[in-house]
PDB file of C-alpha atoms in Angstrom:
ATOM      1  CA  MET A 103     -47.773 -30.563 -95.045  1.00  0.00           C
ATOM      2  CA  LYS A 104     -49.528 -33.608 -93.462  1.00  0.00           C
ATOM      3  CA  LYS A 105     -47.325 -36.056 -95.494  1.00  0.00           C
ATOM      4  CA  VAL A 106     -44.584 -34.411 -94.240  1.00  0.00           C
ATOM      5  CA  ASN A 107     -45.538 -34.518 -90.812  1.00  0.00           C
ATOM      6  CA  LEU A 108     -46.157 -38.539 -91.221  1.00  0.00           C
ATOM      7  CA  ILE A 109     -42.877 -38.633 -92.213  1.00  0.00           C
ATOM      8  CA  VAL A 110     -41.164 -37.044 -89.356  1.00  0.00           C
ATOM      9  CA  ILE A 111     -43.682 -38.968 -87.080  1.00  0.00           C
ATOM     10  CA  VAL A 112     -42.370 -42.230 -88.668  1.00  0.00           C
ATOM     11  CA  LEU A 113     -39.030 -41.067 -88.168  1.00  0.00           C
ATOM     12  CA  LEU A 114     -39.372 -40.104 -84.337  1.00  0.00           C
ATOM     13  CA  ALA A 115     -40.586 -43.581 -83.788  1.00  0.00           C
ATOM     14  CA  VAL A 116     -37.784 -45.595 -85.609  1.00  0.00           C
ATOM     15  CA  ALA A 117     -35.048 -43.107 -83.761  1.00  0.00           C
ATOM     16  CA  VAL A 118     -37.062 -44.384 -80.128  1.00  0.00           C
ATOM     17  CA  SER A 119     -37.636 -47.768 -81.509  1.00  0.00           C
ATOM     18  CA  THR A 120     -33.700 -47.881 -82.250  1.00  0.00           C
ATOM     19  CA  SER A 121     -32.736 -45.791 -79.190  1.00  0.00           C
ATOM     20  CA  CYS A 122     -34.705 -48.654 -76.788  1.00  0.00           C
ATOM     21  CA  LYS A 123     -32.928 -51.298 -78.596  1.00  0.00           C
ATOM     22  CA  ARG A 124     -29.600 -50.073 -78.202  1.00  0.00           C
ATOM     23  CA  THR A 125     -30.020 -49.686 -74.432  1.00  0.00           C
ATOM     24  CA  LEU A 126     -30.909 -53.038 -74.028  1.00  0.00           C
ATOM     25  CA  GLU A 127     -28.068 -54.510 -76.823  1.00  0.00           C
ATOM     26  CA  GLN A 128     -25.895 -52.640 -74.528  1.00  0.00           C
ATOM     27  CA  GLN A 129     -27.986 -53.615 -70.763  1.00  0.00           C
ATOM     28  CA  THR A 130     -27.821 -57.348 -71.761  1.00  0.00           C
ATOM     29  CA  PRO A 131     -23.785 -58.283 -72.861  1.00  0.00           C
ATOM     30  CA  ASN A 132     -23.256 -56.173 -69.221  1.00  0.00           C
ATOM     31  CA  GLY A 133     -25.556 -57.916 -68.117  1.00  0.00           C
ATOM     32  CA  GLU A 134     -24.295 -61.365 -68.917  1.00  0.00           C
ATOM     33  CA  THR A 135     -20.812 -60.198 -68.111  1.00  0.00           C
ATOM     34  CA  THR A 136     -21.483 -59.340 -64.796  1.00  0.00           C
ATOM     35  CA  LYS A 137     -23.026 -62.715 -64.607  1.00  0.00           C
ATOM     36  CA  ALA A 138     -20.314 -64.687 -66.150  1.00  0.00           C
ATOM     37  CA  THR A 139     -17.595 -62.926 -63.411  1.00  0.00           C
ATOM     38  CA  THR A 140     -19.923 -64.181 -60.445  1.00  0.00           C
ATOM     39  CA  GLU A 141     -20.579 -67.678 -61.693  1.00  0.00           C
ATOM     40  CA  LEU A 142     -17.840 -70.329 -60.359  1.00  0.00           C
ATOM     41  CA  SER A 143     -15.219 -71.557 -63.177  1.00  0.00           C
ATOM     42  CA  TRP A 144     -13.242 -74.465 -61.304  1.00  0.00           C
ATOM     43  CA  GLU A 145      -9.723 -75.124 -62.241  1.00  0.00           C
ATOM     44  CA  THR A 146      -9.222 -79.350 -61.946  1.00  0.00           C
ATOM     45  CA  LEU A 147      -5.874 -79.682 -59.874  1.00  0.00           C
ATOM     46  CA  LEU A 148      -6.448 -83.428 -58.687  1.00  0.00           C
ATOM     47  CA  PRO A 149      -8.351 -84.943 -61.160  1.00  0.00           C
ATOM     48  CA  THR A 150     -10.731 -87.717 -60.688  1.00  0.00           C
ATOM     49  CA  THR A 151      -8.690 -90.075 -62.629  1.00  0.00           C
ATOM     50  CA  SER A 152      -5.673 -89.709 -60.234  1.00  0.00           C
ATOM     51  CA  PHE A 153      -5.877 -93.316 -58.505  1.00  0.00           C
ATOM     52  CA  ASN A 154      -5.231 -94.491 -62.284  1.00  0.00           C
ATOM     53  CA  SER A 155      -1.510 -92.856 -62.117  1.00  0.00           C
ATOM     54  CA  TYR A 156      -1.081 -93.187 -57.862  1.00  0.00           C
ATOM     55  CA  SER A 157       2.501 -91.979 -57.844  1.00  0.00           C
ATOM     56  CA  THR A 158       1.969 -88.712 -60.274  1.00  0.00           C
ATOM     57  CA  TYR A 159      -0.674 -87.518 -57.279  1.00  0.00           C
ATOM     58  CA  TRP A 160      -0.321 -89.183 -54.069  1.00  0.00           C
ATOM     59  CA  ASN A 161       2.233 -89.818 -51.928  1.00  0.00           C
ATOM     60  CA  ASP A 162       2.275 -93.116 -49.353  1.00  0.00           C
ATOM     61  CA  LEU A 163       1.553 -92.924 -45.570  1.00  0.00           C
ATOM     62  CA  TYR A 164       1.415 -89.531 -43.847  1.00  0.00           C
ATOM     63  CA  PRO A 165       2.852 -86.164 -44.296  1.00  0.00           C
ATOM     64  CA  TRP A 166       4.933 -86.847 -41.048  1.00  0.00           C
ATOM     65  CA  GLY A 167       5.599 -90.957 -41.406  1.00  0.00           C
ATOM     66  CA  SER A 168       3.910 -93.659 -40.326  1.00  0.00           C
ATOM     67  CA  ASP A 169       1.947 -93.492 -36.974  1.00  0.00           C
ATOM     68  CA  HIS A 170      -0.868 -91.049 -35.809  1.00  0.00           C
ATOM     69  CA  ASN A 171      -3.674 -91.019 -33.264  1.00  0.00           C
ATOM     70  CA  GLY A 172      -4.736 -94.841 -33.029  1.00  0.00           C
ATOM     71  CA  SER A 173      -3.174 -98.420 -32.910  1.00  0.00           C
ATOM     72  CA  ALA A 174      -2.327 -98.841 -36.713  1.00  0.00           C
ATOM     73  CA  ARG A 175       0.981 -98.371 -38.492  1.00  0.00           C
ATOM     74  CA  MET A 176       0.677 -97.669 -41.763  1.00  0.00           C
ATOM     75  CA  ARG A 177       2.765 -99.378 -44.690  1.00  0.00           C
ATOM     76  CA  THR A 178       2.786 -99.309 -48.706  1.00  0.00           C
ATOM     77  CA  GLN A 179       1.620-103.134 -48.694  1.00  0.00           C
ATOM     78  CA  ASN A 180      -1.495-102.128 -46.896  1.00  0.00           C
ATOM     79  CA  ILE A 181      -2.540 -99.582 -50.200  1.00  0.00           C
ATOM     80  CA  ALA A 182      -3.773-100.440 -53.709  1.00  0.00           C
ATOM     81  CA  THR A 183      -5.291 -98.774 -56.558  1.00  0.00           C
ATOM     82  CA  SER A 184      -7.181-101.236 -59.673  1.00  0.00           C
ATOM     83  CA  GLY A 185      -9.709 -99.418 -62.026  1.00  0.00           C
ATOM     84  CA  GLY A 186      -9.506 -95.969 -60.729  1.00  0.00           C
ATOM     85  CA  VAL A 187     -10.299 -97.506 -56.917  1.00  0.00           C
ATOM     86  CA  LEU A 188      -8.262 -96.906 -54.158  1.00  0.00           C
ATOM     87  CA  THR A 189      -8.349 -99.606 -51.319  1.00  0.00           C
ATOM     88  CA  MET A 190      -6.815 -99.248 -48.268  1.00  0.00           C
ATOM     89  CA  THR A 191      -6.570-102.861 -45.867  1.00  0.00           C
ATOM     90  CA  ALA A 192      -6.469-103.340 -42.374  1.00  0.00           C
ATOM     91  CA  TYR A 193      -5.144-106.296 -40.102  1.00  0.00           C
ATOM     92  CA  PRO A 194      -4.347-106.889 -36.812  1.00  0.00           C
ATOM     93  CA  GLY A 195      -0.408-106.784 -36.534  1.00  0.00           C
ATOM     94  CA  THR A 196       2.205-105.994 -33.815  1.00  0.00           C
ATOM     95  CA  VAL A 197       5.628-104.456 -34.091  1.00  0.00           C
ATOM     96  CA  SER A 198       8.672-104.463 -32.026  1.00  0.00           C
ATOM     97  CA  ASP A 199       9.087-100.429 -31.355  1.00  0.00           C
ATOM     98  CA  LYS A 200       5.451 -99.601 -30.280  1.00  0.00           C
ATOM     99  CA  ALA A 201       3.770-101.718 -28.000  1.00  0.00           C
ATOM    100  CA  SER A 202       0.577 -99.668 -29.066  1.00  0.00           C
ATOM    101  CA  ILE A 203       0.244-100.324 -32.374  1.00  0.00           C
ATOM    102  CA  HIS A 204      -2.440-103.328 -33.032  1.00  0.00           C
ATOM    103  CA  TYR A 205      -2.783-102.984 -36.694  1.00  0.00           C
ATOM    104  CA  PHE A 206      -1.085-102.550 -39.892  1.00  0.00           C
ATOM    105  CA  SER A 207      -2.800-100.453 -42.408  1.00  0.00           C
ATOM    106  CA  GLY A 208      -3.061 -97.440 -45.347  1.00  0.00           C
ATOM    107  CA  THR A 209      -2.634 -93.990 -45.648  1.00  0.00           C
ATOM    108  CA  CYS A 210      -2.241 -91.641 -48.221  1.00  0.00           C
ATOM    109  CA  TYR A 211      -1.954 -87.912 -48.930  1.00  0.00           C
ATOM    110  CA  ALA A 212      -2.006 -85.611 -52.301  1.00  0.00           C
ATOM    111  CA  LYS A 213       0.738 -83.703 -53.437  1.00  0.00           C
ATOM    112  CA  GLN A 214      -1.598 -80.998 -54.671  1.00  0.00           C
ATOM    113  CA  GLN A 215      -2.317 -79.199 -51.783  1.00  0.00           C
ATOM    114  CA  VAL A 216      -5.094 -76.727 -50.627  1.00  0.00           C
ATOM    115  CA  THR A 217      -4.178 -73.236 -49.984  1.00  0.00           C
ATOM    116  CA  VAL A 218      -7.065 -70.652 -49.954  1.00  0.00           C
ATOM    117  CA  SER A 219      -6.098 -67.155 -50.895  1.00  0.00           C
ATOM    118  CA  ALA A 220      -6.703 -64.109 -52.593  1.00  0.00           C
ATOM    119  CA  SER A 221      -6.415 -65.049 -55.890  1.00  0.00           C
ATOM    120  CA  TYR A 222      -7.839 -68.339 -54.912  1.00  0.00           C
ATOM    121  CA  PRO A 223     -10.685 -68.047 -52.411  1.00  0.00           C
ATOM    122  CA  LYS A 224     -12.804 -70.784 -52.601  1.00  0.00           C
ATOM    123  CA  TRP A 225     -11.812 -74.525 -53.169  1.00  0.00           C
ATOM    124  CA  ARG A 226     -13.411 -77.666 -53.691  1.00  0.00           C
ATOM    125  CA  VAL A 227     -12.754 -80.891 -52.658  1.00  0.00           C
ATOM    126  CA  SER A 228     -14.397 -83.974 -52.759  1.00  0.00           C
ATOM    127  CA  GLY A 229     -14.515 -87.434 -53.195  1.00  0.00           C
ATOM    128  CA  GLU A 230     -16.601 -91.394 -53.103  1.00  0.00           C
ATOM    129  CA  PHE A 231     -15.930 -93.430 -50.186  1.00  0.00           C
ATOM    130  CA  GLN A 232     -17.086 -97.116 -49.026  1.00  0.00           C
ATOM    131  CA  ASN A 233     -16.113 -96.901 -45.578  1.00  0.00           C
ATOM    132  CA  PRO A 234     -16.247 -99.232 -42.219  1.00  0.00           C
ATOM    133  CA  SER A 235     -18.350 -98.272 -39.479  1.00  0.00           C
ATOM    134  CA  VAL A 236     -18.008-100.962 -36.809  1.00  0.00           C
ATOM    135  CA  LYS A 237     -16.142-100.631 -33.508  1.00  0.00           C
ATOM    136  CA  GLY A 238     -12.650 -99.763 -33.557  1.00  0.00           C
ATOM    137  CA  THR A 239     -12.376 -98.428 -37.008  1.00  0.00           C
ATOM    138  CA  TRP A 240     -11.514 -94.808 -38.102  1.00  0.00           C
ATOM    139  CA  PRO A 241     -11.846 -93.822 -41.602  1.00  0.00           C
ATOM    140  CA  ALA A 242     -11.136 -90.376 -42.677  1.00  0.00           C
ATOM    141  CA  LEU A 243     -11.173 -87.588 -45.601  1.00  0.00           C
ATOM    142  CA  TRP A 244      -9.362 -84.837 -43.707  1.00  0.00           C
ATOM    143  CA  LEU A 245      -7.339 -81.655 -44.501  1.00  0.00           C
ATOM    144  CA  ASN A 246      -4.424 -81.135 -42.013  1.00  0.00           C
ATOM    145  CA  GLY A 247      -2.094 -77.869 -41.697  1.00  0.00           C
ATOM    146  CA  ALA A 248       1.077 -78.380 -43.929  1.00  0.00           C
ATOM    147  CA  ASN A 249       3.212 -76.461 -41.948  1.00  0.00           C
ATOM    148  CA  GLN A 250       1.282 -75.788 -38.701  1.00  0.00           C
ATOM    149  CA  TRP A 251      -1.317 -77.436 -36.460  1.00  0.00           C
ATOM    150  CA  PRO A 252      -4.138 -76.373 -36.602  1.00  0.00           C
ATOM    151  CA  PRO A 253      -5.600 -75.820 -39.223  1.00  0.00           C
ATOM    152  CA  GLU A 254      -7.723 -79.069 -40.009  1.00  0.00           C
ATOM    153  CA  SER A 255     -10.755 -79.986 -41.542  1.00  0.00           C
ATOM    154  CA  ASP A 256     -12.654 -83.538 -41.444  1.00  0.00           C
ATOM    155  CA  ILE A 257     -14.130 -83.622 -44.501  1.00  0.00           C
ATOM    156  CA  MET A 258     -15.615 -87.263 -43.485  1.00  0.00           C
ATOM    157  CA  GLU A 259     -14.967 -88.905 -39.964  1.00  0.00           C
ATOM    158  CA  PHE A 260     -16.388 -92.068 -39.039  1.00  0.00           C
ATOM    159  CA  LYS A 261     -15.792 -93.360 -35.436  1.00  0.00           C
ATOM    160  CA  GLY A 262     -16.403 -97.048 -34.844  1.00  0.00           C
ATOM    161  CA  SER A 263     -20.763 -96.280 -36.051  1.00  0.00           C
ATOM    162  CA  THR A 264     -22.482 -94.945 -39.034  1.00  0.00           C
ATOM    163  CA  THR A 265     -22.311 -91.575 -37.405  1.00  0.00           C
ATOM    164  CA  CYS A 266     -20.391 -89.500 -40.714  1.00  0.00           C
ATOM    165  CA  TRP A 267     -18.387 -86.429 -38.452  1.00  0.00           C
ATOM    166  CA  THR A 268     -17.210 -83.305 -40.270  1.00  0.00           C
ATOM    167  CA  ASN A 269     -15.058 -81.024 -37.841  1.00  0.00           C
ATOM    168  CA  THR A 270     -13.227 -77.947 -37.942  1.00  0.00           C
ATOM    169  CA  TYR A 271     -10.424 -76.937 -35.934  1.00  0.00           C
ATOM    170  CA  LYS A 272     -10.246 -73.992 -34.823  1.00  0.00           C
ATOM    171  CA  ASN A 273     -14.018 -72.301 -34.987  1.00  0.00           C
ATOM    172  CA  GLU A 274     -14.084 -68.596 -34.348  1.00  0.00           C
ATOM    173  CA  ASN A 275     -13.769 -69.019 -30.624  1.00  0.00           C
ATOM    174  CA  GLY A 276     -11.020 -71.308 -30.847  1.00  0.00           C
ATOM    175  CA  GLN A 277     -12.610 -74.103 -29.976  1.00  0.00           C
ATOM    176  CA  TRP A 278     -14.120 -77.531 -32.204  1.00  0.00           C
ATOM    177  CA  SER A 279     -16.505 -77.232 -34.212  1.00  0.00           C
ATOM    178  CA  SER A 280     -18.129 -81.016 -34.700  1.00  0.00           C
ATOM    179  CA  VAL A 281     -21.558 -82.298 -36.750  1.00  0.00           C
ATOM    180  CA  GLY A 282     -22.512 -85.676 -36.919  1.00  0.00           C
ATOM    181  CA  THR A 283     -24.833 -86.859 -39.668  1.00  0.00           C
ATOM    182  CA  VAL A 284     -25.905 -90.561 -39.605  1.00  0.00           C
ATOM    183  CA  ILE A 285     -25.608 -92.629 -42.916  1.00  0.00           C
ATOM    184  CA  SER A 286     -27.633 -95.170 -43.928  1.00  0.00           C
ATOM    185  CA  GLY A 287     -25.212 -98.248 -45.221  1.00  0.00           C
ATOM    186  CA  PRO A 288     -21.315 -96.531 -44.940  1.00  0.00           C
ATOM    187  CA  ALA A 289     -20.188 -99.193 -46.956  1.00  0.00           C
ATOM    188  CA  ASN A 290     -21.885 -98.449 -49.822  1.00  0.00           C
ATOM    189  CA  TRP A 291     -20.755 -95.581 -52.109  1.00  0.00           C
ATOM    190  CA  HIS A 292     -21.308 -92.016 -50.784  1.00  0.00           C
ATOM    191  CA  THR A 293     -19.968 -88.492 -51.773  1.00  0.00           C
ATOM    192  CA  TYR A 294     -18.365 -86.205 -49.066  1.00  0.00           C
ATOM    193  CA  THR A 295     -17.856 -82.691 -50.354  1.00  0.00           C
ATOM    194  CA  ALA A 296     -16.157 -79.441 -48.557  1.00  0.00           C
ATOM    195  CA  TYR A 297     -16.054 -75.791 -50.113  1.00  0.00           C
ATOM    196  CA  LEU A 298     -13.932 -73.901 -48.335  1.00  0.00           C
ATOM    197  CA  THR A 299     -14.416 -70.076 -49.004  1.00  0.00           C
ATOM    198  CA  ARG A 300     -12.837 -66.590 -48.197  1.00  0.00           C
ATOM    199  CA  ILE A 301     -14.943 -64.589 -45.445  1.00  0.00           C
ATOM    200  CA  GLY A 302     -14.170 -61.401 -47.157  1.00  0.00           C
ATOM    201  CA  THR A 303     -10.821 -59.917 -46.840  1.00  0.00           C
ATOM    202  CA  THR A 304     -10.351 -61.699 -43.484  1.00  0.00           C
ATOM    203  CA  SER A 305      -8.190 -64.888 -42.648  1.00  0.00           C
ATOM    204  CA  ASN A 306     -11.023 -67.327 -41.831  1.00  0.00           C
ATOM    205  CA  VAL A 307     -12.891 -69.391 -44.052  1.00  0.00           C
ATOM    206  CA  SER A 308     -16.306 -70.774 -44.261  1.00  0.00           C
ATOM    207  CA  ILE A 309     -16.535 -74.469 -44.662  1.00  0.00           C
ATOM    208  CA  GLU A 310     -19.376 -75.837 -46.134  1.00  0.00           C
ATOM    209  CA  TYR A 311     -19.876 -79.954 -45.927  1.00  0.00           C
ATOM    210  CA  TRP A 312     -22.163 -82.163 -48.236  1.00  0.00           C
ATOM    211  CA  ILE A 313     -23.076 -85.698 -48.235  1.00  0.00           C
ATOM    212  CA  ASP A 314     -24.763 -87.058 -51.165  1.00  0.00           C
ATOM    213  CA  GLY A 315     -25.671 -83.335 -52.941  1.00  0.00           C
ATOM    214  CA  THR A 316     -26.923 -82.502 -49.591  1.00  0.00           C
ATOM    215  CA  LYS A 317     -25.062 -79.949 -47.237  1.00  0.00           C
ATOM    216  CA  VAL A 318     -25.183 -80.986 -43.945  1.00  0.00           C
ATOM    217  CA  SER A 319     -22.954 -78.260 -42.065  1.00  0.00           C
ATOM    218  CA  THR A 320     -21.419 -74.732 -42.895  1.00  0.00           C
ATOM    219  CA  GLN A 321     -18.742 -74.198 -39.848  1.00  0.00           C
ATOM    220  CA  THR A 322     -15.939 -71.258 -39.624  1.00  0.00           C
ATOM    221  CA  GLY A 323     -11.891 -71.937 -40.083  1.00  0.00           C
ATOM    222  CA  GLN A 324      -9.828 -69.636 -37.948  1.00  0.00           C
ATOM    223  CA  ASN A 325      -6.924 -68.692 -39.510  1.00  0.00           C
ATOM    224  CA  PHE A 326      -7.262 -71.045 -42.682  1.00  0.00           C
ATOM    225  CA  VAL A 327      -6.239 -68.417 -45.109  1.00  0.00           C
ATOM    226  CA  ASN A 328      -2.837 -68.651 -47.121  1.00  0.00           C
ATOM    227  CA  GLU A 329      -2.240 -72.042 -44.862  1.00  0.00           C
ATOM    228  CA  PRO A 330      -0.822 -74.616 -46.770  1.00  0.00           C
ATOM    229  CA  LEU A 331      -3.542 -78.080 -46.240  1.00  0.00           C
ATOM    230  CA  ASN A 332      -2.615 -81.591 -46.743  1.00  0.00           C
ATOM    231  CA  LEU A 333      -5.549 -83.819 -48.199  1.00  0.00           C
ATOM    232  CA  ILE A 334      -5.366 -87.337 -46.201  1.00  0.00           C
ATOM    233  CA  ILE A 335      -7.122 -90.342 -47.327  1.00  0.00           C
ATOM    234  CA  ASP A 336      -6.735 -92.588 -44.106  1.00  0.00           C
ATOM    235  CA  LEU A 337      -7.965 -96.071 -42.514  1.00  0.00           C
ATOM    236  CA  GLN A 338      -6.849 -95.517 -38.950  1.00  0.00           C
ATOM    237  CA  MET A 339      -8.132 -98.320 -36.148  1.00  0.00           C
ATOM    238  CA  GLU A 340      -9.194 -97.868 -32.605  1.00  0.00           C
ATOM    239  CA  GLY A 341      -8.376 -94.800 -30.752  1.00  0.00           C
ATOM    240  CA  SER A 342     -11.485 -92.677 -31.189  1.00  0.00           C
ATOM    241  CA  SER A 343     -13.272 -95.376 -32.252  1.00  0.00           C
ATOM    242  CA  GLY A 344     -13.129 -97.545 -29.291  1.00  0.00           C
ATOM    243  CA  THR A 345     -11.255-100.758 -28.483  1.00  0.00           C
ATOM    244  CA  PRO A 346     -11.017-104.107 -29.250  1.00  0.00           C
ATOM    245  CA  GLY A 347     -11.287-103.381 -32.793  1.00  0.00           C
ATOM    246  CA  PRO A 348     -11.792-106.317 -35.699  1.00  0.00           C
ATOM    247  CA  THR A 349     -10.018-109.481 -35.603  1.00  0.00           C
ATOM    248  CA  GLY A 350     -10.004-109.889 -39.754  1.00  0.00           C
ATOM    249  CA  ASN A 351      -9.590-107.600 -42.416  1.00  0.00           C
ATOM    250  CA  THR A 352     -11.269-103.994 -42.530  1.00  0.00           C
ATOM    251  CA  VAL A 353     -11.357-102.801 -46.256  1.00  0.00           C
ATOM    252  CA  MET A 354     -11.939 -98.789 -46.720  1.00  0.00           C
ATOM    253  CA  LYS A 355     -11.905 -97.699 -50.793  1.00  0.00           C
ATOM    254  CA  ALA A 356     -11.881 -94.215 -52.441  1.00  0.00           C
ATOM    255  CA  ARG A 357     -12.896 -92.966 -55.757  1.00  0.00           C
ATOM    256  CA  ASN A 358     -13.534 -90.075 -57.900  1.00  0.00           C
ATOM    257  CA  VAL A 359     -11.643 -87.833 -55.440  1.00  0.00           C
ATOM    258  CA  THR A 360     -10.627 -84.598 -56.395  1.00  0.00           C
ATOM    259  CA  ILE A 361      -9.304 -80.958 -55.228  1.00  0.00           C
ATOM    260  CA  GLN A 362     -10.232 -77.936 -56.958  1.00  0.00           C
ATOM    261  CA  ARG A 363     -10.043 -74.179 -57.067  1.00  0.00           C
ATOM    262  CA  SER A 364     -11.819 -71.097 -58.021  1.00  0.00           C
ATOM    263  CA  ALA A 365     -10.736 -67.553 -58.641  1.00  0.00           C
ATOM    264  CA  THR A 366     -14.168 -66.402 -58.594  1.00  0.00           C
ATOM    265  CA  LEU A 367     -16.739 -66.489 -55.040  1.00  0.00           C
TER     266      LEU A 367
END
């Protein structure tokens, strides 16, 4: 009788142990699955090596042509690539058709657009840049509505000083959001990044702006969802950066520029 009781107790202990183990085994995979679905899985659409195959990934000038706000006429011959680095060079020049043009310079935009949507609610745009910061120089990395303006997101904008501006238009109040961050040595390599994330099921996005791995601002973009955005790199001159601009050559360099998207938040 005692022997039977002992056997029963042992069997019960094993059963309890097995039950606990199964519970743990069931919970652990579920936990891992849940975690996996919440972790970001980035799909790279514009590789960091894109400047090695420039014509595959980039178009010269602005999406609308050669001129914009500022005094530079953009030209293909002011754009060069070598060793994975994009170089834009600006210098004084005039044209017969527009008296307000004082410089020749370069700009380009990615063939891959950024479109925040229900299917891809999170996007990342990033790149490393060496920027001029003297009066009359206006380098920028920005997203601009492909079909209409706004929307606009300025990931990096220097306007004749060492302050980098991150801007969004329109914000939730229909106005500009702008935050300035002083950069030590803009002519050295620095990394500028933006994360665009859909806010719930709305048409608005939250935009986090990062510089060298530090978040400097979070802004809201109104009606950005389902609006294709062009990614533009340009070395504009004068305009908002002041006049007169430099009398010699001005150089802006870029490398490791990328566009990524995620189907998860």
